[in-house]
PDB file of C-alpha atoms in Angstrom:
ATOM      1  CA  UNK A   1      -2.899 -18.320   7.948  1.00 54.00           C
ATOM      2  CA  UNK A   2      -2.569 -14.856   6.439  1.00 63.00           C
ATOM      3  CA  UNK A   3      -5.822 -13.424   5.054  1.00 78.00           C
ATOM      4  CA  UNK A   4      -4.284 -12.608   1.606  1.00 84.00           C
ATOM      5  CA  UNK A   5      -1.298 -14.543   0.393  1.00 85.00           C
ATOM      6  CA  UNK A   6       0.906 -13.954  -2.618  1.00 88.00           C
ATOM      7  CA  UNK A   7       3.962 -15.674  -4.009  1.00 81.00           C
ATOM      8  CA  UNK A   8       6.629 -13.040  -3.567  1.00 77.00           C
ATOM      9  CA  UNK A   9       8.484 -14.019  -6.676  1.00 80.00           C
ATOM     10  CA  UNK A  10      10.636 -12.647  -8.103  1.00 89.00           C
ATOM     11  CA  UNK A  11       9.091 -13.350 -11.386  1.00 93.00           C
ATOM     12  CA  UNK A  12      11.116 -12.646 -14.576  1.00 96.00           C
ATOM     13  CA  UNK A  13       9.667 -12.792 -17.994  1.00 96.00           C
ATOM     14  CA  UNK A  14      10.655 -11.690 -21.540  1.00 97.00           C
ATOM     15  CA  UNK A  15       9.017  -8.674 -23.182  1.00 97.00           C
ATOM     16  CA  UNK A  16       5.760  -9.533 -24.810  1.00 97.00           C
ATOM     17  CA  UNK A  17       5.002 -12.440 -22.543  1.00 97.00           C
ATOM     18  CA  UNK A  18       1.687 -12.975 -20.782  1.00 97.00           C
ATOM     19  CA  UNK A  19       2.053 -12.541 -17.070  1.00 96.00           C
ATOM     20  CA  UNK A  20      -0.138 -14.199 -14.440  1.00 95.00           C
ATOM     21  CA  UNK A  21       0.038 -12.841 -10.899  1.00 95.00           C
ATOM     22  CA  UNK A  22      -2.008 -14.617  -8.313  1.00 93.00           C
ATOM     23  CA  UNK A  23      -3.313 -14.186  -4.699  1.00 91.00           C
ATOM     24  CA  UNK A  24      -5.260 -16.516  -2.465  1.00 89.00           C
ATOM     25  CA  UNK A  25      -7.552 -15.505   0.266  1.00 85.00           C
ATOM     26  CA  UNK A  26      -8.970 -17.271   3.199  1.00 82.00           C
ATOM     27  CA  UNK A  27     -12.410 -15.809   3.849  1.00 76.00           C
ATOM     28  CA  UNK A  28     -15.122 -16.561   1.386  1.00 72.00           C
ATOM     29  CA  UNK A  29     -16.959 -13.428   2.535  1.00 73.00           C
ATOM     30  CA  UNK A  30     -14.473 -11.263   0.878  1.00 71.00           C
ATOM     31  CA  UNK A  31     -15.918  -9.771  -2.267  1.00 74.00           C
ATOM     32  CA  UNK A  32     -13.942  -6.686  -3.202  1.00 82.00           C
ATOM     33  CA  UNK A  33     -10.405  -6.747  -4.233  1.00 88.00           C
ATOM     34  CA  UNK A  34      -7.708  -4.364  -5.563  1.00 91.00           C
ATOM     35  CA  UNK A  35      -4.437  -4.519  -7.333  1.00 94.00           C
ATOM     36  CA  UNK A  36      -1.818  -1.981  -6.581  1.00 95.00           C
ATOM     37  CA  UNK A  37       1.375  -1.549  -8.519  1.00 96.00           C
ATOM     38  CA  UNK A  38       4.501  -0.203  -6.781  1.00 94.00           C
ATOM     39  CA  UNK A  39       7.555   0.802  -8.634  1.00 93.00           C
ATOM     40  CA  UNK A  40      10.887   0.808  -6.863  1.00 88.00           C
ATOM     41  CA  UNK A  41      11.180   3.435  -4.187  1.00 84.00           C
ATOM     42  CA  UNK A  42       7.722   4.689  -4.902  1.00 88.00           C
ATOM     43  CA  UNK A  43       4.331   4.438  -3.104  1.00 90.00           C
ATOM     44  CA  UNK A  44       1.827   2.000  -4.354  1.00 92.00           C
ATOM     45  CA  UNK A  45      -0.800   3.061  -6.980  1.00 92.00           C
ATOM     46  CA  UNK A  46      -4.177   1.621  -7.666  1.00 91.00           C
ATOM     47  CA  UNK A  47      -4.193  -0.341 -10.835  1.00 93.00           C
ATOM     48  CA  UNK A  48      -7.445  -2.165 -10.855  1.00 90.00           C
ATOM     49  CA  UNK A  49     -10.248  -3.191  -8.510  1.00 86.00           C
ATOM     50  CA  UNK A  50     -12.669  -5.971  -9.007  1.00 84.00           C
ATOM     51  CA  UNK A  51     -15.922  -6.922  -7.239  1.00 79.00           C
ATOM     52  CA  UNK A  52     -17.158 -10.493  -6.672  1.00 70.00           C
ATOM     53  CA  UNK A  53     -16.618 -13.026  -9.360  1.00 71.00           C
ATOM     54  CA  UNK A  54     -15.675 -12.585 -12.966  1.00 76.00           C
ATOM     55  CA  UNK A  55     -13.305 -10.547 -14.987  1.00 84.00           C
ATOM     56  CA  UNK A  56     -12.479  -6.890 -15.312  1.00 87.00           C
ATOM     57  CA  UNK A  57     -10.416  -5.750 -18.199  1.00 90.00           C
ATOM     58  CA  UNK A  58      -8.424  -2.461 -18.642  1.00 90.00           C
ATOM     59  CA  UNK A  59      -6.130  -2.212 -21.625  1.00 94.00           C
ATOM     60  CA  UNK A  60      -3.472  -4.937 -21.298  1.00 96.00           C
ATOM     61  CA  UNK A  61      -4.634  -5.823 -17.715  1.00 96.00           C
ATOM     62  CA  UNK A  62      -7.323  -8.217 -16.666  1.00 94.00           C
ATOM     63  CA  UNK A  63      -8.351  -8.903 -13.063  1.00 93.00           C
ATOM     64  CA  UNK A  64     -10.204 -12.059 -12.307  1.00 91.00           C
ATOM     65  CA  UNK A  65     -11.754 -13.426  -9.115  1.00 88.00           C
ATOM     66  CA  UNK A  66     -12.610 -17.055  -8.695  1.00 85.00           C
ATOM     67  CA  UNK A  67     -14.687 -17.317  -5.539  1.00 83.00           C
ATOM     68  CA  UNK A  68     -14.973 -21.090  -5.629  1.00 83.00           C
ATOM     69  CA  UNK A  69     -11.257 -21.459  -5.321  1.00 84.00           C
ATOM     70  CA  UNK A  70     -10.611 -18.183  -3.357  1.00 85.00           C
ATOM     71  CA  UNK A  71      -8.231 -17.043  -6.051  1.00 86.00           C
ATOM     72  CA  UNK A  72      -7.491 -13.563  -7.324  1.00 90.00           C
ATOM     73  CA  UNK A  73      -5.599 -13.143 -10.568  1.00 92.00           C
ATOM     74  CA  UNK A  74      -3.998 -10.249 -12.600  1.00 95.00           C
ATOM     75  CA  UNK A  75      -3.112 -11.028 -16.103  1.00 96.00           C
ATOM     76  CA  UNK A  76      -0.792  -8.708 -18.078  1.00 97.00           C
ATOM     77  CA  UNK A  77      -0.779  -9.162 -21.894  1.00 97.00           C
ATOM     78  CA  UNK A  78       2.086  -8.157 -24.145  1.00 97.00           C
ATOM     79  CA  UNK A  79       4.170  -7.192 -21.086  1.00 97.00           C
ATOM     80  CA  UNK A  80       6.606  -4.339 -21.296  1.00 97.00           C
ATOM     81  CA  UNK A  81       9.754  -3.489 -19.351  1.00 97.00           C
ATOM     82  CA  UNK A  82       7.772  -0.479 -17.951  1.00 96.00           C
ATOM     83  CA  UNK A  83       5.548  -3.103 -16.204  1.00 97.00           C
ATOM     84  CA  UNK A  84       8.545  -4.168 -14.039  1.00 97.00           C
ATOM     85  CA  UNK A  85       7.337  -3.451 -10.481  1.00 96.00           C
ATOM     86  CA  UNK A  86       5.872  -5.075  -7.378  1.00 94.00           C
ATOM     87  CA  UNK A  87       2.182  -5.995  -7.670  1.00 96.00           C
ATOM     88  CA  UNK A  88       0.180  -6.117  -4.493  1.00 95.00           C
ATOM     89  CA  UNK A  89      -3.290  -7.515  -4.056  1.00 93.00           C
ATOM     90  CA  UNK A  90      -5.357  -6.103  -1.377  1.00 91.00           C
ATOM     91  CA  UNK A  91      -8.872  -6.077   0.150  1.00 87.00           C
ATOM     92  CA  UNK A  92     -10.613  -3.592   2.225  1.00 83.00           C
ATOM     93  CA  UNK A  93     -11.517  -4.427   5.807  1.00 80.00           C
ATOM     94  CA  UNK A  94     -13.091  -2.141   8.368  1.00 76.00           C
ATOM     95  CA  UNK A  95     -11.686   0.961   6.866  1.00 74.00           C
ATOM     96  CA  UNK A  96      -8.202  -0.301   6.045  1.00 81.00           C
ATOM     97  CA  UNK A  97      -6.570  -2.331   3.347  1.00 86.00           C
ATOM     98  CA  UNK A  98      -5.182  -5.820   3.940  1.00 87.00           C
ATOM     99  CA  UNK A  99      -2.278  -6.266   1.537  1.00 90.00           C
ATOM    100  CA  UNK A 100      -0.595  -9.444   0.280  1.00 90.00           C
ATOM    101  CA  UNK A 101       3.200  -9.553   0.358  1.00 89.00           C
ATOM    102  CA  UNK A 102       3.488  -8.468  -3.268  1.00 92.00           C
ATOM    103  CA  UNK A 103       4.997 -10.257  -6.203  1.00 93.00           C
ATOM    104  CA  UNK A 104       8.071  -8.564  -7.797  1.00 93.00           C
ATOM    105  CA  UNK A 105       7.920  -8.690 -11.588  1.00 95.00           C
ATOM    106  CA  UNK A 106      10.809  -8.033 -14.007  1.00 96.00           C
ATOM    107  CA  UNK A 107      10.187  -7.798 -17.742  1.00 97.00           C
ATOM    108  CA  UNK A 108      13.368  -8.104 -19.727  1.00 96.00           C
ATOM    109  CA  UNK A 109      13.607  -6.442 -23.110  1.00 94.00           C
TER     110      UNK A 109
ATOM    111  CA  UNK B   1      -2.372  18.184  -9.766  1.00 64.00           C
ATOM    112  CA  UNK B   2      -4.135  16.822  -6.694  1.00 62.00           C
ATOM    113  CA  UNK B   3      -1.659  14.649  -4.808  1.00 92.00           C
ATOM    114  CA  UNK B   4      -0.244  13.238  -1.562  1.00 95.00           C
ATOM    115  CA  UNK B   5       3.144  14.691  -0.740  1.00 96.00           C
ATOM    116  CA  UNK B   6       5.677  13.360   1.688  1.00 96.00           C
ATOM    117  CA  UNK B   7       8.724  15.102   3.161  1.00 94.00           C
ATOM    118  CA  UNK B   8      11.513  14.309   3.321  1.00 94.00           C
ATOM    119  CA  UNK B   9      11.854  11.554   0.755  1.00 94.00           C
ATOM    120  CA  UNK B  10      14.921  10.252   2.610  1.00 95.00           C
ATOM    121  CA  UNK B  11      15.554  10.699   6.378  1.00 96.00           C
ATOM    122  CA  UNK B  12      18.686   9.528   8.224  1.00 96.00           C
ATOM    123  CA  UNK B  13      18.534   9.540  12.093  1.00 95.00           C
ATOM    124  CA  UNK B  14      20.527   8.203  14.930  1.00 95.00           C
ATOM    125  CA  UNK B  15      19.539   5.476  17.261  1.00 96.00           C
ATOM    126  CA  UNK B  16      17.188   7.057  19.851  1.00 95.00           C
ATOM    127  CA  UNK B  17      17.006  10.425  18.234  1.00 96.00           C
ATOM    128  CA  UNK B  18      13.290  11.576  17.666  1.00 96.00           C
ATOM    129  CA  UNK B  19      12.249  12.026  14.103  1.00 97.00           C
ATOM    130  CA  UNK B  20       9.105  13.519  12.397  1.00 97.00           C
ATOM    131  CA  UNK B  21       7.848  12.566   8.966  1.00 97.00           C
ATOM    132  CA  UNK B  22       5.365  14.737   7.122  1.00 97.00           C
ATOM    133  CA  UNK B  23       2.502  14.186   4.821  1.00 98.00           C
ATOM    134  CA  UNK B  24       0.226  16.659   3.087  1.00 97.00           C
ATOM    135  CA  UNK B  25      -2.544  16.161   0.636  1.00 97.00           C
ATOM    136  CA  UNK B  26      -4.500  18.509  -1.791  1.00 95.00           C
ATOM    137  CA  UNK B  27      -7.253  15.842  -2.292  1.00 93.00           C
ATOM    138  CA  UNK B  28      -9.364  17.125   0.583  1.00 93.00           C
ATOM    139  CA  UNK B  29      -9.837  13.500   1.711  1.00 94.00           C
ATOM    140  CA  UNK B  30     -11.261  12.684   5.138  1.00 94.00           C
ATOM    141  CA  UNK B  31      -8.977   9.872   5.923  1.00 94.00           C
ATOM    142  CA  UNK B  32      -5.233   9.859   6.263  1.00 96.00           C
ATOM    143  CA  UNK B  33      -3.168   6.612   6.939  1.00 96.00           C
ATOM    144  CA  UNK B  34       0.396   5.814   7.917  1.00 97.00           C
ATOM    145  CA  UNK B  35       1.960   2.467   6.751  1.00 96.00           C
ATOM    146  CA  UNK B  36       5.316   0.996   7.479  1.00 96.00           C
ATOM    147  CA  UNK B  37       6.819  -1.051   4.727  1.00 93.00           C
ATOM    148  CA  UNK B  38       9.967  -3.131   5.177  1.00 92.00           C
ATOM    149  CA  UNK B  39      11.885  -4.623   2.354  1.00 87.00           C
ATOM    150  CA  UNK B  40       9.868  -7.190   0.326  1.00 82.00           C
ATOM    151  CA  UNK B  41       7.064  -6.997   2.782  1.00 86.00           C
ATOM    152  CA  UNK B  42       3.529  -5.793   2.577  1.00 88.00           C
ATOM    153  CA  UNK B  43       2.664  -2.366   3.806  1.00 91.00           C
ATOM    154  CA  UNK B  44       1.633  -2.543   7.405  1.00 92.00           C
ATOM    155  CA  UNK B  45      -0.863  -0.086   8.787  1.00 93.00           C
ATOM    156  CA  UNK B  46       0.335   1.890  11.826  1.00 96.00           C
ATOM    157  CA  UNK B  47      -2.782   4.125  12.371  1.00 93.00           C
ATOM    158  CA  UNK B  48      -5.194   6.220  10.583  1.00 94.00           C
ATOM    159  CA  UNK B  49      -7.291   9.389  11.132  1.00 95.00           C
ATOM    160  CA  UNK B  50     -10.843   9.806   9.973  1.00 93.00           C
ATOM    161  CA  UNK B  51     -11.073  13.445  10.201  1.00 93.00           C
ATOM    162  CA  UNK B  52      -9.887  14.210  13.741  1.00 93.00           C
ATOM    163  CA  UNK B  53     -10.641  10.721  15.006  1.00 94.00           C
ATOM    164  CA  UNK B  54      -7.485   8.755  15.645  1.00 94.00           C
ATOM    165  CA  UNK B  55      -7.444   5.019  15.044  1.00 92.00           C
ATOM    166  CA  UNK B  56      -4.396   3.108  16.318  1.00 93.00           C
ATOM    167  CA  UNK B  57      -3.812  -0.488  15.169  1.00 92.00           C
ATOM    168  CA  UNK B  58      -3.414  -2.847  18.154  1.00 91.00           C
ATOM    169  CA  UNK B  59       0.152  -3.898  17.359  1.00 92.00           C
ATOM    170  CA  UNK B  60       1.562  -0.516  16.609  1.00 95.00           C
ATOM    171  CA  UNK B  61       4.375   0.238  19.170  1.00 94.00           C
ATOM    172  CA  UNK B  62       3.894   3.142  21.607  1.00 94.00           C
ATOM    173  CA  UNK B  63       7.056   4.508  20.101  1.00 95.00           C
ATOM    174  CA  UNK B  64       4.952   5.709  17.090  1.00 97.00           C
ATOM    175  CA  UNK B  65       2.654   8.578  17.391  1.00 96.00           C
ATOM    176  CA  UNK B  66       0.708  10.773  15.002  1.00 97.00           C
ATOM    177  CA  UNK B  67      -0.738  14.161  14.686  1.00 96.00           C
ATOM    178  CA  UNK B  68      -3.285  15.738  12.353  1.00 97.00           C
ATOM    179  CA  UNK B  69      -3.462  19.450  12.945  1.00 96.00           C
ATOM    180  CA  UNK B  70      -5.785  19.952   9.985  1.00 95.00           C
ATOM    181  CA  UNK B  71      -7.390  18.215   6.957  1.00 95.00           C
ATOM    182  CA  UNK B  72      -4.290  18.739   4.847  1.00 96.00           C
ATOM    183  CA  UNK B  73      -1.490  17.629   7.016  1.00 97.00           C
ATOM    184  CA  UNK B  74      -0.599  14.502   8.967  1.00 97.00           C
ATOM    185  CA  UNK B  75       2.683  13.753  10.877  1.00 98.00           C
ATOM    186  CA  UNK B  76       4.311  10.667  11.965  1.00 98.00           C
ATOM    187  CA  UNK B  77       6.466  10.851  15.130  1.00 97.00           C
ATOM    188  CA  UNK B  78       8.976   8.269  16.055  1.00 97.00           C
ATOM    189  CA  UNK B  79       9.978   8.998  19.604  1.00 96.00           C
ATOM    190  CA  UNK B  80      13.071   6.781  19.958  1.00 96.00           C
ATOM    191  CA  UNK B  81      13.872   5.136  16.752  1.00 96.00           C
ATOM    192  CA  UNK B  82      15.529   1.719  16.890  1.00 96.00           C
ATOM    193  CA  UNK B  83      17.341  -0.229  14.163  1.00 95.00           C
ATOM    194  CA  UNK B  84      14.294  -2.231  13.598  1.00 95.00           C
ATOM    195  CA  UNK B  85      12.270   0.948  12.572  1.00 97.00           C
ATOM    196  CA  UNK B  86      14.346   1.432   9.480  1.00 97.00           C
ATOM    197  CA  UNK B  87      11.797   1.205   6.737  1.00 96.00           C
ATOM    198  CA  UNK B  88       9.760   2.997   4.122  1.00 95.00           C
ATOM    199  CA  UNK B  89       6.966   4.962   5.668  1.00 97.00           C
ATOM    200  CA  UNK B  90       3.978   5.527   3.374  1.00 96.00           C
ATOM    201  CA  UNK B  91       1.266   8.014   3.801  1.00 97.00           C
ATOM    202  CA  UNK B  92      -2.072   7.543   2.037  1.00 95.00           C
ATOM    203  CA  UNK B  93      -5.426   9.122   1.893  1.00 95.00           C
ATOM    204  CA  UNK B  94      -8.930   8.144   1.013  1.00 92.00           C
ATOM    205  CA  UNK B  95     -12.285   9.969   0.707  1.00 90.00           C
ATOM    206  CA  UNK B  96     -14.047   7.601   3.131  1.00 84.00           C
ATOM    207  CA  UNK B  97     -13.015   4.482   5.022  1.00 73.00           C
ATOM    208  CA  UNK B  98     -15.107   1.783   3.681  1.00 70.00           C
ATOM    209  CA  UNK B  99     -13.358   0.262   0.720  1.00 67.00           C
ATOM    210  CA  UNK B 100     -12.509   3.579  -0.958  1.00 79.00           C
ATOM    211  CA  UNK B 101      -9.514   3.842  -3.042  1.00 84.00           C
ATOM    212  CA  UNK B 102      -6.460   4.834  -1.178  1.00 90.00           C
ATOM    213  CA  UNK B 103      -3.920   7.200  -2.840  1.00 92.00           C
ATOM    214  CA  UNK B 104      -0.347   6.848  -1.643  1.00 94.00           C
ATOM    215  CA  UNK B 105       2.405   9.319  -1.433  1.00 95.00           C
ATOM    216  CA  UNK B 106       5.923   8.418  -2.661  1.00 93.00           C
ATOM    217  CA  UNK B 107       7.086   7.492   0.805  1.00 95.00           C
ATOM    218  CA  UNK B 108       9.896   8.480   3.136  1.00 96.00           C
ATOM    219  CA  UNK B 109      12.802   5.985   3.409  1.00 96.00           C
ATOM    220  CA  UNK B 110      14.068   6.032   7.057  1.00 97.00           C
ATOM    221  CA  UNK B 111      17.589   4.998   7.874  1.00 96.00           C
ATOM    222  CA  UNK B 112      18.592   4.514  11.486  1.00 96.00           C
ATOM    223  CA  UNK B 113      22.262   4.552  12.290  1.00 94.00           C
TER     224      UNK B 113
END
């Protein structure tokens, strides 16, 4: 079992939709998670990080961790075509990042 | 602007012909990483430097080597590229190694003919 798993998609939504991107993790000791966004042919960029349980909000983006179900979510409100990218969840381990496979999102105008 | 720069952005090489990819950073970060990312896959860490200390991942093939001559620069050498080495190679930096944010360069897309 991979330590961090994501549904690779692709996920296609109309502009303005609420998007839910999800990861599951295997080790309940994990407490710190990150979401990276990667545009086509570019390197990943940090979008948000979240620690332990609860929500963290930044503009149209909300990151949520549910420790009881070992679930990490990223919600995008009022999605825009510019949000079209691959979204990678990650967690740090021993000085490196463990990435999920990434979910490819396409927001159609 | 402080950033992570990778050169070249696109590299074409022949099977078995050595190739070197370059990464430089103006962030003055202690840690530099090299990742390999194949299509629709997660970035896979090859190795990283904490200052001058080299840390190789256990499953990184011997075909891949790295050099960090100073804080700002790090190189990835592929001694004998195979068709399976065609991928995007990402360089990243972080201030420290314990959960610090990693900042990625734009990547070098390697094609092996």
